[in-house]
């Protein structure tokens, strides 16, 4: 990749971080944190976005950031007080800035109308400040030297006359002490002048006191330079740009050329070669070729420098450009190292192999009759422990705090609040909770849906809340925590809670439950996860989008997760989402079915039982159900559904795994036997083959053989549709 | 080889500077804020320093002042890298002891020109 | 003259040949990743008969296909002498179950003849061309046509 493109990627990455800091900072200010550094940090974030955007010529982004920054600068300098209504504006401006960055990422620009409206609002605040330094009514690009952005371009020499004519200038300058204090140097100024043309330099040492009185840190000398050049006066003045005020300078055009002017021969080949050999050759794009004479005259100047100037390094060092300098520059953050994520993924794969190999070794050793208490057995135990520790450590490298996902939510909440006319305060907790990258990438969507649901259906309107004796502003709490080797995400609201009679009524009217069904409160609450269930009175723009909680539940289950809701009327509801910490390994139950070893994700299993013969009831010709306590659960013969055997296993002779299936109902999977629980490394079937109905993935067991991991939902669905029909439901289930 | 220390809290800017300078005969070291800049300077030294102004912990002005307090770096050229168009900022940076300035966004050739202007 | 030698050398192709059933086939040696002995595969549900299942190839899940069965010939009876030729098809790897590896052939492209119409669709679909070496006839397999479409699920 082009290095500049790479930096652009860095820039967008950094933008995401800066935007997150910006929002976090504003939210803290909104919450009443008056720490002055917060305003500085917020300012810096916008400032840095602007700086980087300028470098890449992202003009729309720069323009907007500039107006935003101007307002923040006024806030920072105390010209404008930070009122809470201003903070709301700043938060929305941050959203617009984020939109601009997102658009720029795709090579576009932010929405013009939104931007214009926001700019107008910001400007109102800028001009509404108590003191107004200048009108910023027309947002302009911040001035810069040449308006050229950081892209490889051919160099143009600025300020060169259209019809360059050589003229002779007399320049006198007398440095003051200040010039040296700022580390400027006369030698370098002379060199710069010399770059403009032919020079004659005269040192004026009249002011030099007798040696006894010499102050080593005082400037005593002055210089007079005759310069023959085509450059304009401005160009000459530019040389003194940095020392303006630190020396007295006069630049006068001489009446006639005093020097014996040679016709400019142009750079001859010999001179260029000589220069190149001296290590002085400039790159082809450089401003001018220097003749050897010029160079030597410049070198001659150096001994005449006063003792007070800093040590003068021979200038060929300064200009030497042959050696490719690989920046030793990655020192920026000594506390962390940056690693290509692919390397970590590779490492995780390798550790996965190690785990499998360790298990294979253990199995083989056991097969040779070594006792667990023998030296070999103990050594293997230690190896197993070590392997697990390595696996945990490696997984920890890839673990990320959920912060990156949580950070996106305040904006979402603001938007939904705006659309629904509700007042919402979002409280987050446990942002530092870590989870594997494979999971992080996929929790954002369910969280988004849960938040939408909480605000749209959970919270009341301000009016309703006040009538109910609550604060007009509702609270939504988003929290993450580790529990039992899983990550739990909770989305709670202090709204009205689930309207159970209404949910019941809808479920009956849609034929989801029988009119006389006896359901616990919990069971009623969880009816909202049934496919096709929606309590919205109108198809809401918010929770709508055609996605109900059934889809959320399905996608969560696809990740080996579970989702549930608990609710108290008038007090609020809480969604609880529990997910594995990684999608690289899985806790599974290893079972035998028709001579095949299979793995069932533990997350799907409610319990395992050995049913008595009279608990199994036949229904119709083929179907049968199992009586579990006071309910009948459909029996699913794994071997038959997968086509491994023609005749179903007698459940009373095998083992039954009670599982929760996607439609909220239970099913009883029949297997021949259970081997036990094991953590297995998940291997894709698709990478070399393709998706297989009823199978979620594969793994490699201790004996080195591949075992398939069941997709419980798909399996249950397949049984219902027996004989297996077309593909679509299976693809769906695997999504 | 000329050793350039770049001090900027923006990774993008640091990378940009590295890209512009590396391969042009400069060794580039980087720091993320003024405090870090002083650390890196003490550890590895520098022939030229390029610093941002708006930075956390220790801003550009403070950084320049601290560098100038150190006798070893009294004569080290310091260039201020800034998007500021505000002349007051330039004046303040100069008062603190800055040698010159570079206005962002910079052209790589321009950057080299400016460094050449202050670095022996 | 030099040129001629070069171009002839450049155009020469190397093929790995093997026996499956009563016939000899070959694939481009560049597509062969590995040759290994038969090990029992884990069967895949809802899959065509020619898919023998999957095996563990150093941590990756490798699908195994019986070449003979894929060509609608009598299935291979896997034994200890059977061989799996691991070939790369695009990004994917697939193991071909065959009876034995026979030879490495170095041929000129003009030695390959188009497949004649033999009235067998499968053979025609999967055979790229025929090579005659002395009295042997070797069919070059078009490996990229063997794998089922990844998008489609088993019928």
PDB file of N, CA, C and O in Angstrom, chain C residues 31-86:
ATOM      1  N   UNK C  31      -1.022 -27.392  -8.765  1.00  0.00           N
ATOM      2  CA  UNK C  31      -2.205 -27.322  -7.909  1.00  0.00           C
ATOM      3  C   UNK C  31      -2.155 -28.358  -6.790  1.00  0.00           C
ATOM      4  O   UNK C  31      -2.991 -28.348  -5.898  1.00  0.00           O
ATOM      5  N   UNK C  32      -1.166 -29.256  -6.832  1.00  0.00           N
ATOM      6  CA  UNK C  32      -1.079 -30.290  -5.790  1.00  0.00           C
ATOM      7  C   UNK C  32      -0.333 -29.743  -4.585  1.00  0.00           C
ATOM      8  O   UNK C  32       0.802 -29.297  -4.689  1.00  0.00           O
ATOM      9  N   UNK C  33      -0.982 -29.729  -3.452  1.00  0.00           N
ATOM     10  CA  UNK C  33      -0.370 -29.215  -2.239  1.00  0.00           C
ATOM     11  C   UNK C  33       0.313 -30.314  -1.427  1.00  0.00           C
ATOM     12  O   UNK C  33       1.260 -30.083  -0.716  1.00  0.00           O
ATOM     13  N   UNK C  34      -0.235 -31.507  -1.512  1.00  0.00           N
ATOM     14  CA  UNK C  34       0.224 -32.542  -0.619  1.00  0.00           C
ATOM     15  C   UNK C  34      -0.384 -33.871  -1.056  1.00  0.00           C
ATOM     16  O   UNK C  34      -1.462 -33.902  -1.644  1.00  0.00           O
ATOM     17  N   UNK C  35       0.342 -34.943  -0.796  1.00  0.00           N
ATOM     18  CA  UNK C  35      -0.230 -36.274  -1.041  1.00  0.00           C
ATOM     19  C   UNK C  35      -0.133 -37.048   0.259  1.00  0.00           C
ATOM     20  O   UNK C  35       0.933 -37.080   0.884  1.00  0.00           O
ATOM     21  N   UNK C  36      -1.215 -37.616   0.723  1.00  0.00           N
ATOM     22  CA  UNK C  36      -1.180 -38.296   2.017  1.00  0.00           C
ATOM     23  C   UNK C  36      -1.998 -39.579   1.962  1.00  0.00           C
ATOM     24  O   UNK C  36      -2.803 -39.785   1.052  1.00  0.00           O
ATOM     25  N   UNK C  37      -1.779 -40.413   2.948  1.00  0.00           N
ATOM     26  CA  UNK C  37      -2.510 -41.675   3.022  1.00  0.00           C
ATOM     27  C   UNK C  37      -3.940 -41.445   3.454  1.00  0.00           C
ATOM     28  O   UNK C  37      -4.312 -40.374   3.944  1.00  0.00           O
ATOM     29  N   UNK C  38      -4.729 -42.451   3.254  1.00  0.00           N
ATOM     30  CA  UNK C  38      -6.140 -42.369   3.619  1.00  0.00           C
ATOM     31  C   UNK C  38      -6.304 -42.425   5.127  1.00  0.00           C
ATOM     32  O   UNK C  38      -5.630 -43.194   5.808  1.00  0.00           O
ATOM     33  N   UNK C  39      -7.155 -41.582   5.669  1.00  0.00           N
ATOM     34  CA  UNK C  39      -7.574 -41.749   7.059  1.00  0.00           C
ATOM     35  C   UNK C  39      -9.082 -41.563   7.064  1.00  0.00           C
ATOM     36  O   UNK C  39      -9.639 -40.895   6.197  1.00  0.00           O
ATOM     37  N   UNK C  40      -9.716 -42.204   8.036  1.00  0.00           N
ATOM     38  CA  UNK C  40     -11.174 -42.213   8.061  1.00  0.00           C
ATOM     39  C   UNK C  40     -11.716 -40.795   8.180  1.00  0.00           C
ATOM     40  O   UNK C  40     -11.264 -40.016   9.023  1.00  0.00           O
ATOM     41  N   UNK C  41     -12.650 -40.451   7.337  1.00  0.00           N
ATOM     42  CA  UNK C  41     -13.209 -39.102   7.330  1.00  0.00           C
ATOM     43  C   UNK C  41     -14.480 -39.048   8.163  1.00  0.00           C
ATOM     44  O   UNK C  41     -15.190 -40.041   8.305  1.00  0.00           O
ATOM     45  N   UNK C  42     -14.746 -37.868   8.705  1.00  0.00           N
ATOM     46  CA  UNK C  42     -15.989 -37.646   9.432  1.00  0.00           C
ATOM     47  C   UNK C  42     -17.075 -37.319   8.417  1.00  0.00           C
ATOM     48  O   UNK C  42     -16.959 -36.337   7.682  1.00  0.00           O
ATOM     49  N   UNK C  43     -18.146 -38.142   8.358  1.00  0.00           N
ATOM     50  CA  UNK C  43     -19.145 -37.901   7.316  1.00  0.00           C
ATOM     51  C   UNK C  43     -19.900 -36.592   7.537  1.00  0.00           C
ATOM     52  O   UNK C  43     -20.100 -36.161   8.671  1.00  0.00           O
ATOM     53  N   UNK C  44     -20.286 -35.984   6.445  1.00  0.00           N
ATOM     54  CA  UNK C  44     -21.062 -34.752   6.494  1.00  0.00           C
ATOM     55  C   UNK C  44     -22.513 -35.080   6.187  1.00  0.00           C
ATOM     56  O   UNK C  44     -22.797 -35.739   5.187  1.00  0.00           O
ATOM     57  N   UNK C  45     -23.425 -34.626   7.027  1.00  0.00           N
ATOM     58  CA  UNK C  45     -24.832 -34.889   6.742  1.00  0.00           C
ATOM     59  C   UNK C  45     -25.294 -34.105   5.508  1.00  0.00           C
ATOM     60  O   UNK C  45     -24.684 -33.098   5.153  1.00  0.00           O
ATOM     61  N   UNK C  46     -26.355 -34.581   4.901  1.00  0.00           N
ATOM     62  CA  UNK C  46     -26.987 -33.863   3.801  1.00  0.00           C
ATOM     63  C   UNK C  46     -26.000 -33.547   2.688  1.00  0.00           C
ATOM     64  O   UNK C  46     -26.024 -32.460   2.131  1.00  0.00           O
ATOM     65  N   UNK C  47     -25.089 -34.464   2.407  1.00  0.00           N
ATOM     66  CA  UNK C  47     -24.086 -34.184   1.388  1.00  0.00           C
ATOM     67  C   UNK C  47     -24.167 -35.236   0.298  1.00  0.00           C
ATOM     68  O   UNK C  47     -24.623 -36.352   0.526  1.00  0.00           O
ATOM     69  N   UNK C  48     -23.702 -34.876  -0.896  1.00  0.00           N
ATOM     70  CA  UNK C  48     -23.707 -35.850  -1.986  1.00  0.00           C
ATOM     71  C   UNK C  48     -22.843 -37.063  -1.623  1.00  0.00           C
ATOM     72  O   UNK C  48     -21.913 -36.942  -0.827  1.00  0.00           O
ATOM     73  N   UNK C  49     -23.120 -38.200  -2.241  1.00  0.00           N
ATOM     74  CA  UNK C  49     -22.396 -39.424  -1.905  1.00  0.00           C
ATOM     75  C   UNK C  49     -20.897 -39.323  -2.144  1.00  0.00           C
ATOM     76  O   UNK C  49     -20.111 -39.936  -1.437  1.00  0.00           O
ATOM     77  N   UNK C  50     -20.518 -38.584  -3.179  1.00  0.00           N
ATOM     78  CA  UNK C  50     -19.089 -38.509  -3.488  1.00  0.00           C
ATOM     79  C   UNK C  50     -18.293 -37.748  -2.426  1.00  0.00           C
ATOM     80  O   UNK C  50     -17.084 -37.814  -2.388  1.00  0.00           O
ATOM     81  N   UNK C  51     -18.992 -36.963  -1.567  1.00  0.00           N
ATOM     82  CA  UNK C  51     -18.292 -36.300  -0.467  1.00  0.00           C
ATOM     83  C   UNK C  51     -18.120 -37.326   0.652  1.00  0.00           C
ATOM     84  O   UNK C  51     -19.083 -37.726   1.280  1.00  0.00           O
ATOM     85  N   UNK C  52     -16.888 -37.732   0.875  1.00  0.00           N
ATOM     86  CA  UNK C  52     -16.639 -38.776   1.866  1.00  0.00           C
ATOM     87  C   UNK C  52     -16.606 -38.219   3.285  1.00  0.00           C
ATOM     88  O   UNK C  52     -16.551 -38.969   4.246  1.00  0.00           O
ATOM     89  N   UNK C  53     -16.588 -36.902   3.390  1.00  0.00           N
ATOM     90  CA  UNK C  53     -16.541 -36.289   4.715  1.00  0.00           C
ATOM     91  C   UNK C  53     -15.371 -35.342   4.837  1.00  0.00           C
ATOM     92  O   UNK C  53     -14.851 -34.857   3.822  1.00  0.00           O
ATOM     93  N   UNK C  54     -14.978 -35.086   6.088  1.00  0.00           N
ATOM     94  CA  UNK C  54     -13.888 -34.137   6.321  1.00  0.00           C
ATOM     95  C   UNK C  54     -12.817 -34.780   7.198  1.00  0.00           C
ATOM     96  O   UNK C  54     -13.122 -35.618   8.050  1.00  0.00           O
ATOM     97  N   UNK C  55     -11.572 -34.372   6.967  1.00  0.00           N
ATOM     98  CA  UNK C  55     -10.488 -34.824   7.837  1.00  0.00           C
ATOM     99  C   UNK C  55      -9.703 -33.612   8.342  1.00  0.00           C
ATOM    100  O   UNK C  55      -9.876 -32.493   7.848  1.00  0.00           O
ATOM    101  N   UNK C  56      -8.853 -33.880   9.319  1.00  0.00           N
ATOM    102  CA  UNK C  56      -8.024 -32.843   9.924  1.00  0.00           C
ATOM    103  C   UNK C  56      -6.718 -32.741   9.154  1.00  0.00           C
ATOM    104  O   UNK C  56      -5.906 -33.651   9.168  1.00  0.00           O
ATOM    105  N   UNK C  57      -6.534 -31.638   8.474  1.00  0.00           N
ATOM    106  CA  UNK C  57      -5.267 -31.418   7.766  1.00  0.00           C
ATOM    107  C   UNK C  57      -4.507 -30.340   8.537  1.00  0.00           C
ATOM    108  O   UNK C  57      -4.711 -29.157   8.326  1.00  0.00           O
ATOM    109  N   UNK C  58      -3.691 -30.770   9.482  1.00  0.00           N
ATOM    110  CA  UNK C  58      -2.927 -29.857  10.336  1.00  0.00           C
ATOM    111  C   UNK C  58      -3.778 -28.673  10.813  1.00  0.00           C
ATOM    112  O   UNK C  58      -3.424 -27.512  10.635  1.00  0.00           O
ATOM    113  N   UNK C  59      -4.900 -29.009  11.386  1.00  0.00           N
ATOM    114  CA  UNK C  59      -5.706 -27.969  12.015  1.00  0.00           C
ATOM    115  C   UNK C  59      -6.799 -27.403  11.123  1.00  0.00           C
ATOM    116  O   UNK C  59      -7.698 -26.742  11.612  1.00  0.00           O
ATOM    117  N   UNK C  60      -6.711 -27.637   9.828  1.00  0.00           N
ATOM    118  CA  UNK C  60      -7.774 -27.151   8.962  1.00  0.00           C
ATOM    119  C   UNK C  60      -8.718 -28.313   8.649  1.00  0.00           C
ATOM    120  O   UNK C  60      -8.328 -29.481   8.714  1.00  0.00           O
ATOM    121  N   UNK C  61      -9.955 -27.970   8.338  1.00  0.00           N
ATOM    122  CA  UNK C  61     -10.937 -29.000   8.019  1.00  0.00           C
ATOM    123  C   UNK C  61     -10.925 -29.199   6.498  1.00  0.00           C
ATOM    124  O   UNK C  61     -11.237 -28.285   5.745  1.00  0.00           O
ATOM    125  N   UNK C  62     -10.523 -30.390   6.090  1.00  0.00           N
ATOM    126  CA  UNK C  62     -10.352 -30.658   4.661  1.00  0.00           C
ATOM    127  C   UNK C  62     -11.444 -31.594   4.156  1.00  0.00           C
ATOM    128  O   UNK C  62     -11.573 -32.724   4.626  1.00  0.00           O
ATOM    129  N   UNK C  63     -12.243 -31.154   3.189  1.00  0.00           N
ATOM    130  CA  UNK C  63     -13.263 -32.047   2.631  1.00  0.00           C
ATOM    131  C   UNK C  63     -12.609 -33.080   1.694  1.00  0.00           C
ATOM    132  O   UNK C  63     -11.653 -32.763   0.985  1.00  0.00           O
ATOM    133  N   UNK C  64     -13.126 -34.298   1.740  1.00  0.00           N
ATOM    134  CA  UNK C  64     -12.576 -35.378   0.918  1.00  0.00           C
ATOM    135  C   UNK C  64     -13.631 -35.809  -0.098  1.00  0.00           C
ATOM    136  O   UNK C  64     -14.790 -36.052   0.246  1.00  0.00           O
ATOM    137  N   UNK C  65     -13.193 -35.907  -1.345  1.00  0.00           N
ATOM    138  CA  UNK C  65     -14.101 -36.259  -2.425  1.00  0.00           C
ATOM    139  C   UNK C  65     -13.575 -37.522  -3.117  1.00  0.00           C
ATOM    140  O   UNK C  65     -12.382 -37.615  -3.410  1.00  0.00           O
ATOM    141  N   UNK C  66     -14.467 -38.464  -3.336  1.00  0.00           N
ATOM    142  CA  UNK C  66     -14.069 -39.654  -4.093  1.00  0.00           C
ATOM    143  C   UNK C  66     -14.143 -39.301  -5.574  1.00  0.00           C
ATOM    144  O   UNK C  66     -15.229 -39.052  -6.116  1.00  0.00           O
ATOM    145  N   UNK C  67     -12.985 -39.271  -6.219  1.00  0.00           N
ATOM    146  CA  UNK C  67     -12.946 -38.822  -7.608  1.00  0.00           C
ATOM    147  C   UNK C  67     -13.787 -39.732  -8.506  1.00  0.00           C
ATOM    148  O   UNK C  67     -14.560 -39.252  -9.333  1.00  0.00           O
ATOM    149  N   UNK C  68     -13.654 -41.043  -8.288  1.00  0.00           N
ATOM    150  CA  UNK C  68     -14.384 -41.984  -9.140  1.00  0.00           C
ATOM    151  C   UNK C  68     -15.888 -41.748  -9.033  1.00  0.00           C
ATOM    152  O   UNK C  68     -16.604 -41.658 -10.036  1.00  0.00           O
ATOM    153  N   UNK C  69     -16.341 -41.583  -7.799  1.00  0.00           N
ATOM    154  CA  UNK C  69     -17.771 -41.393  -7.572  1.00  0.00           C
ATOM    155  C   UNK C  69     -18.242 -40.062  -8.170  1.00  0.00           C
ATOM    156  O   UNK C  69     -19.350 -39.955  -8.688  1.00  0.00           O
ATOM    157  N   UNK C  70     -17.353 -39.052  -8.067  1.00  0.00           N
ATOM    158  CA  UNK C  70     -17.684 -37.755  -8.644  1.00  0.00           C
ATOM    159  C   UNK C  70     -17.870 -37.892 -10.157  1.00  0.00           C
ATOM    160  O   UNK C  70     -18.694 -37.214 -10.760  1.00  0.00           O
ATOM    161  N   UNK C  71     -17.090 -38.786 -10.770  1.00  0.00           N
ATOM    162  CA  UNK C  71     -17.185 -38.996 -12.210  1.00  0.00           C
ATOM    163  C   UNK C  71     -18.264 -40.019 -12.564  1.00  0.00           C
ATOM    164  O   UNK C  71     -18.334 -40.490 -13.699  1.00  0.00           O
ATOM    165  N   UNK C  72     -19.043 -40.358 -11.541  1.00  0.00           N
ATOM    166  CA  UNK C  72     -20.151 -41.310 -11.696  1.00  0.00           C
ATOM    167  C   UNK C  72     -19.666 -42.686 -12.135  1.00  0.00           C
ATOM    168  O   UNK C  72     -20.317 -43.380 -12.914  1.00  0.00           O
ATOM    169  N   UNK C  73     -18.508 -43.053 -11.604  1.00  0.00           N
ATOM    170  CA  UNK C  73     -17.966 -44.395 -11.801  1.00  0.00           C
ATOM    171  C   UNK C  73     -18.154 -45.144 -10.481  1.00  0.00           C
ATOM    172  O   UNK C  73     -18.489 -44.526  -9.474  1.00  0.00           O
ATOM    173  N   UNK C  74     -17.921 -46.437 -10.454  1.00  0.00           N
ATOM    174  CA  UNK C  74     -18.090 -47.169  -9.196  1.00  0.00           C
ATOM    175  C   UNK C  74     -17.220 -46.562  -8.097  1.00  0.00           C
ATOM    176  O   UNK C  74     -16.076 -46.175  -8.358  1.00  0.00           O
ATOM    177  N   UNK C  75     -17.751 -46.418  -6.856  1.00  0.00           N
ATOM    178  CA  UNK C  75     -17.015 -45.758  -5.781  1.00  0.00           C
ATOM    179  C   UNK C  75     -15.695 -46.470  -5.461  1.00  0.00           C
ATOM    180  O   UNK C  75     -15.561 -47.672  -5.639  1.00  0.00           O
ATOM    181  N   UNK C  76     -14.734 -45.674  -5.004  1.00  0.00           N
ATOM    182  CA  UNK C  76     -13.458 -46.217  -4.549  1.00  0.00           C
ATOM    183  C   UNK C  76     -13.688 -46.939  -3.226  1.00  0.00           C
ATOM    184  O   UNK C  76     -14.442 -46.461  -2.389  1.00  0.00           O
ATOM    185  N   UNK C  77     -13.046 -48.087  -3.071  1.00  0.00           N
ATOM    186  CA  UNK C  77     -13.101 -48.757  -1.776  1.00  0.00           C
ATOM    187  C   UNK C  77     -11.859 -48.324  -1.004  1.00  0.00           C
ATOM    188  O   UNK C  77     -10.748 -48.753  -1.317  1.00  0.00           O
ATOM    189  N   UNK C  78     -12.017 -47.406  -0.032  1.00  0.00           N
ATOM    190  CA  UNK C  78     -10.823 -46.894   0.642  1.00  0.00           C
ATOM    191  C   UNK C  78     -10.096 -48.017   1.371  1.00  0.00           C
ATOM    192  O   UNK C  78     -10.732 -48.873   2.000  1.00  0.00           O
ATOM    193  N   UNK C  79      -8.778 -48.043   1.249  1.00  0.00           N
ATOM    194  CA  UNK C  79      -7.973 -49.021   1.959  1.00  0.00           C
ATOM    195  C   UNK C  79      -6.720 -48.311   2.444  1.00  0.00           C
ATOM    196  O   UNK C  79      -6.541 -47.116   2.190  1.00  0.00           O
ATOM    197  N   UNK C  80      -5.855 -49.070   3.102  1.00  0.00           N
ATOM    198  CA  UNK C  80      -4.618 -48.461   3.594  1.00  0.00           C
ATOM    199  C   UNK C  80      -3.739 -47.994   2.451  1.00  0.00           C
ATOM    200  O   UNK C  80      -2.878 -47.146   2.634  1.00  0.00           O
ATOM    201  N   UNK C  81      -3.945 -48.584   1.271  1.00  0.00           N
ATOM    202  CA  UNK C  81      -3.120 -48.188   0.135  1.00  0.00           C
ATOM    203  C   UNK C  81      -3.697 -46.985  -0.614  1.00  0.00           C
ATOM    204  O   UNK C  81      -3.036 -46.426  -1.483  1.00  0.00           O
ATOM    205  N   UNK C  82      -4.930 -46.621  -0.272  1.00  0.00           N
ATOM    206  CA  UNK C  82      -5.542 -45.471  -0.960  1.00  0.00           C
ATOM    207  C   UNK C  82      -4.765 -44.188  -0.640  1.00  0.00           C
ATOM    208  O   UNK C  82      -4.079 -44.104   0.365  1.00  0.00           O
ATOM    209  N   UNK C  83      -4.948 -43.226  -1.537  1.00  0.00           N
ATOM    210  CA  UNK C  83      -4.175 -41.994  -1.414  1.00  0.00           C
ATOM    211  C   UNK C  83      -5.126 -40.800  -1.509  1.00  0.00           C
ATOM    212  O   UNK C  83      -6.116 -40.835  -2.235  1.00  0.00           O
ATOM    213  N   UNK C  84      -4.775 -39.759  -0.741  1.00  0.00           N
ATOM    214  CA  UNK C  84      -5.530 -38.506  -0.874  1.00  0.00           C
ATOM    215  C   UNK C  84      -4.603 -37.463  -1.476  1.00  0.00           C
ATOM    216  O   UNK C  84      -3.521 -37.184  -0.943  1.00  0.00           O
ATOM    217  N   UNK C  85      -5.010 -36.913  -2.607  1.00  0.00           N
ATOM    218  CA  UNK C  85      -4.234 -35.850  -3.243  1.00  0.00           C
ATOM    219  C   UNK C  85      -4.893 -34.535  -2.856  1.00  0.00           C
ATOM    220  O   UNK C  85      -6.054 -34.292  -3.186  1.00  0.00           O
ATOM    221  N   UNK C  86      -4.143 -33.718  -2.112  1.00  0.00           N
ATOM    222  CA  UNK C  86      -4.697 -32.439  -1.672  1.00  0.00           C
ATOM    223  C   UNK C  86      -4.426 -31.410  -2.760  1.00  0.00           C
ATOM    224  O   UNK C  86      -3.268 -31.102  -3.051  1.00  0.00           O
TER     225      UNK C  86
END
